[in-house]
Coordinates of C-alpha atoms in Angstrom, one line a residue:
M455 CA 15.0 -41.1 38.4
A456 CA 18.8 -41.4 38.2
A457 CA 19.0 -37.6 39.7
T458 CA 17.1 -38.8 42.8
T459 CA 19.1 -42.1 43.2
E460 CA 22.4 -40.0 43.1
Q461 CA 21.2 -37.5 45.7
T462 CA 19.8 -40.3 48.0
T463 CA 23.2 -42.0 47.8
G464 CA 25.4 -39.2 48.3
A465 CA 26.7 -39.8 44.8
S466 CA 28.8 -37.8 42.3
R467 CA 30.4 -37.9 38.9
T468 CA 34.1 -38.1 38.1
G469 CA 36.3 -36.0 35.6
A470 CA 37.7 -36.7 32.3
A471 CA 40.6 -38.6 30.8
P472 CA 42.5 -38.1 27.6
G473 CA 41.6 -39.8 24.5
A474 CA 42.5 -43.3 23.3
A475 CA 46.0 -44.3 22.2
P476 CA 46.3 -44.3 18.6
E477 CA 46.5 -47.7 16.7
A478 CA 50.2 -46.9 15.5
Q479 CA 51.1 -46.7 19.3
R480 CA 49.6 -50.1 20.2
T481 CA 51.4 -53.3 20.2
Q482 CA 50.2 -56.2 17.9
R483 CA 49.2 -58.3 21.0
M484 CA 47.0 -55.2 22.0
D485 CA 45.3 -55.4 18.5
A486 CA 44.7 -58.9 18.7
L487 CA 43.0 -58.5 22.1
V488 CA 40.8 -55.6 20.7
A489 CA 39.9 -57.9 17.7
D490 CA 39.0 -60.7 20.2
V491 CA 36.5 -58.4 22.3
R492 CA 35.0 -57.0 19.3
E493 CA 33.8 -60.3 18.0
V494 CA 32.1 -61.0 21.4
V495 CA 30.7 -57.7 21.7
D496 CA 29.3 -57.4 18.1
R497 CA 27.0 -60.4 19.0
G498 CA 24.6 -58.2 21.0
L499 CA 24.2 -60.7 23.9
P500 CA 22.9 -59.6 27.4
P501 CA 25.4 -57.5 29.5
D502 CA 26.2 -60.2 31.9
V503 CA 26.7 -62.8 29.2
T504 CA 28.9 -60.4 27.4
A505 CA 31.0 -59.6 30.2
Y506 CA 31.6 -63.4 30.9
L507 CA 32.5 -64.1 27.3
V508 CA 34.9 -61.0 27.3
G509 CA 36.5 -62.4 30.6
E510 CA 37.3 -65.5 28.9
R511 CA 39.0 -63.5 25.9
L512 CA 41.0 -61.5 28.1
A513 CA 42.4 -64.1 30.3
P514 CA 45.2 -65.5 27.8
Y515 CA 46.6 -62.1 27.4
L516 CA 47.3 -61.1 31.1
G517 CA 50.8 -61.3 32.1
D518 CA 52.0 -61.1 28.4
P519 CA 55.1 -58.9 28.4
G520 CA 54.4 -57.9 24.6
L521 CA 50.8 -56.6 25.4
L522 CA 51.5 -52.9 26.8
T523 CA 54.0 -50.3 25.7
E524 CA 56.5 -48.8 28.5
E525 CA 54.4 -45.8 28.3
Q526 CA 51.2 -47.6 29.1
R527 CA 52.9 -49.1 31.9
A528 CA 53.9 -45.8 33.6
G529 CA 52.4 -44.9 37.0
D530 CA 51.7 -41.5 38.8
P531 CA 53.1 -40.7 42.1
D532 CA 50.0 -38.9 43.2
R533 CA 47.2 -41.3 42.3
Y534 CA 46.4 -44.5 40.3
R535 CA 46.7 -43.9 36.5
Q536 CA 44.4 -44.5 33.7
H537 CA 45.8 -45.1 30.2
L538 CA 43.0 -45.4 27.5
L539 CA 44.1 -48.0 25.4
H540 CA 41.2 -48.3 22.9
A541 CA 37.7 -46.8 22.3
E542 CA 35.7 -48.5 19.8
R543 CA 34.5 -46.3 17.0
D544 CA 30.6 -46.9 17.7
G545 CA 31.1 -46.6 21.4
S546 CA 30.3 -50.2 22.0
F547 CA 33.3 -50.9 24.5
S548 CA 36.5 -49.3 25.4
L549 CA 39.8 -50.9 26.9
V550 CA 41.8 -49.2 29.7
G551 CA 44.9 -49.9 31.5
L552 CA 45.2 -48.9 35.3
V553 CA 48.6 -48.5 36.7
W554 CA 48.6 -48.5 40.8
L555 CA 51.6 -47.8 42.9
P556 CA 51.8 -49.2 46.3
G557 CA 48.9 -47.8 48.4
Q558 CA 46.9 -46.2 45.6
H559 CA 43.1 -46.7 45.6
T560 CA 39.8 -45.8 44.3
S561 CA 37.0 -44.3 45.9
I562 CA 33.9 -46.4 46.7
H563 CA 32.1 -46.5 43.3
D564 CA 29.8 -48.1 40.8
H565 CA 29.8 -48.2 37.0
V566 CA 28.1 -47.0 33.8
S567 CA 28.2 -50.2 32.0
W568 CA 29.1 -53.9 32.2
C569 CA 32.9 -54.4 33.1
V570 CA 35.6 -57.0 32.9
T571 CA 38.8 -56.5 34.7
G572 CA 42.1 -58.6 34.4
V573 CA 45.2 -58.4 36.7
H574 CA 48.3 -58.1 34.2
Q575 CA 50.9 -57.5 36.8
G576 CA 51.2 -57.6 40.6
E577 CA 48.2 -58.0 42.8
E578 CA 44.8 -55.9 43.4
H579 CA 42.8 -55.9 46.4
E580 CA 39.0 -55.4 46.3
R581 CA 36.3 -54.9 48.6
R582 CA 32.3 -55.1 47.7
Y583 CA 29.6 -53.5 48.9
R584 CA 25.6 -53.6 49.2
L585 CA 23.8 -50.3 49.5
L586 CA 21.4 -50.4 52.5
P587 CA 18.6 -47.7 51.5
A588 CA 17.6 -45.2 54.3
E589 CA 14.1 -47.1 54.6
E590 CA 15.9 -50.2 55.6
A591 CA 18.9 -48.5 57.5
G592 CA 16.7 -46.7 60.0
G593 CA 16.8 -43.4 58.7
A594 CA 20.2 -42.9 56.7
A595 CA 21.4 -45.1 53.6
R596 CA 24.7 -46.6 54.3
L597 CA 27.0 -49.3 52.7
I598 CA 27.5 -52.9 54.0
A599 CA 30.9 -54.6 52.9
T600 CA 29.9 -58.1 51.4
E601 CA 33.1 -59.4 50.5
D602 CA 37.1 -59.0 50.3
V603 CA 38.8 -60.4 47.3
R604 CA 42.5 -60.7 46.4
N605 CA 43.2 -60.5 42.9
P606 CA 46.7 -61.9 41.8
T607 CA 48.1 -61.7 38.2
G608 CA 46.0 -63.5 35.8
A609 CA 42.8 -63.1 37.7
V610 CA 39.6 -62.0 35.8
C611 CA 36.3 -60.9 37.0
G612 CA 33.3 -59.4 35.3
F613 CA 29.9 -57.8 36.3
A614 CA 27.1 -55.6 35.1
P615 CA 25.2 -53.0 37.0
P616 CA 23.3 -53.0 39.4
G617 CA 25.2 -54.5 42.4
D618 CA 28.7 -53.4 41.2
I619 CA 29.6 -51.2 44.1
H620 CA 33.5 -51.7 45.2
R621 CA 36.6 -50.0 46.0
V622 CA 39.8 -51.2 44.5
W623 CA 43.6 -50.6 45.8
N624 CA 47.2 -51.8 45.7
A625 CA 48.1 -53.1 49.0
C626 CA 51.4 -54.6 47.8
T627 CA 54.9 -53.1 47.8
E628 CA 55.4 -53.3 43.8
K629 CA 53.4 -51.8 41.1
A630 CA 50.0 -53.4 39.9
I631 CA 48.7 -53.3 36.5
S632 CA 45.1 -54.3 35.6
L633 CA 43.2 -54.2 32.3
H634 CA 39.8 -52.7 32.3
I635 CA 36.9 -53.5 29.6
Y636 CA 33.9 -51.4 29.7
G637 CA 30.7 -51.5 27.6
A638 CA 30.8 -47.9 27.1
D639 CA 32.8 -45.1 25.2
I640 CA 35.2 -44.0 27.9
S641 CA 37.1 -41.7 25.5
R642 CA 33.8 -39.6 25.5
L643 CA 32.6 -40.1 29.3
G644 CA 36.4 -39.8 30.7
S645 CA 35.7 -42.5 33.0
S646 CA 33.6 -45.8 33.8
V647 CA 32.3 -44.5 37.2
R648 CA 28.9 -43.5 37.4
R649 CA 28.7 -42.7 40.9
V650 CA 30.9 -42.4 44.0
Y651 CA 29.6 -43.1 47.2
D652 CA 30.3 -40.6 50.1
L653 CA 28.1 -42.8 52.8
P654 CA 28.9 -44.4 56.1
A655 CA 30.4 -47.9 55.4
D656 CA 31.0 -50.3 57.9
R657 CA 34.7 -51.0 56.7

């Protein structure tokens, strides 16, 4: 079923990422955040509830100057950069820092698991989509934009598949940094992206 879905939606998988930061290279505030997230995830609640509660735990850390090291705040001039900050030993969650220089963006994609994002610095823009299947679209599947969201520093959002198709970009003139917490082992998968959508979109 998954292969059929990927074929009909024009989707493909993404590549790999480096391993998680050793604990010795994490700040005390990051260790505290990891412990807070672990306490929620270990409850074994449904994905949407877990995402909501993890978002509550993440919010107080956003904007804290002691959360990330200088290396974890570094960008890449060629594309947005992913820093894998923590991967839980049992694979139950991972924490990633994404650094966006002005104009950098993702493709249109969805995710392998529940996800919580919080803007740590600057501002992110997001466009959310709904997939219109071929049988409803008159012969060819396409994407319908449903919402544009501006996420300033401190903003938190969470979601769980399905219905999590979006693209994200930095439309500002300064660096943006966001923290992403996923219910999956990103050190093994390399990315949270399940599918990239190469389909017509209305915008």
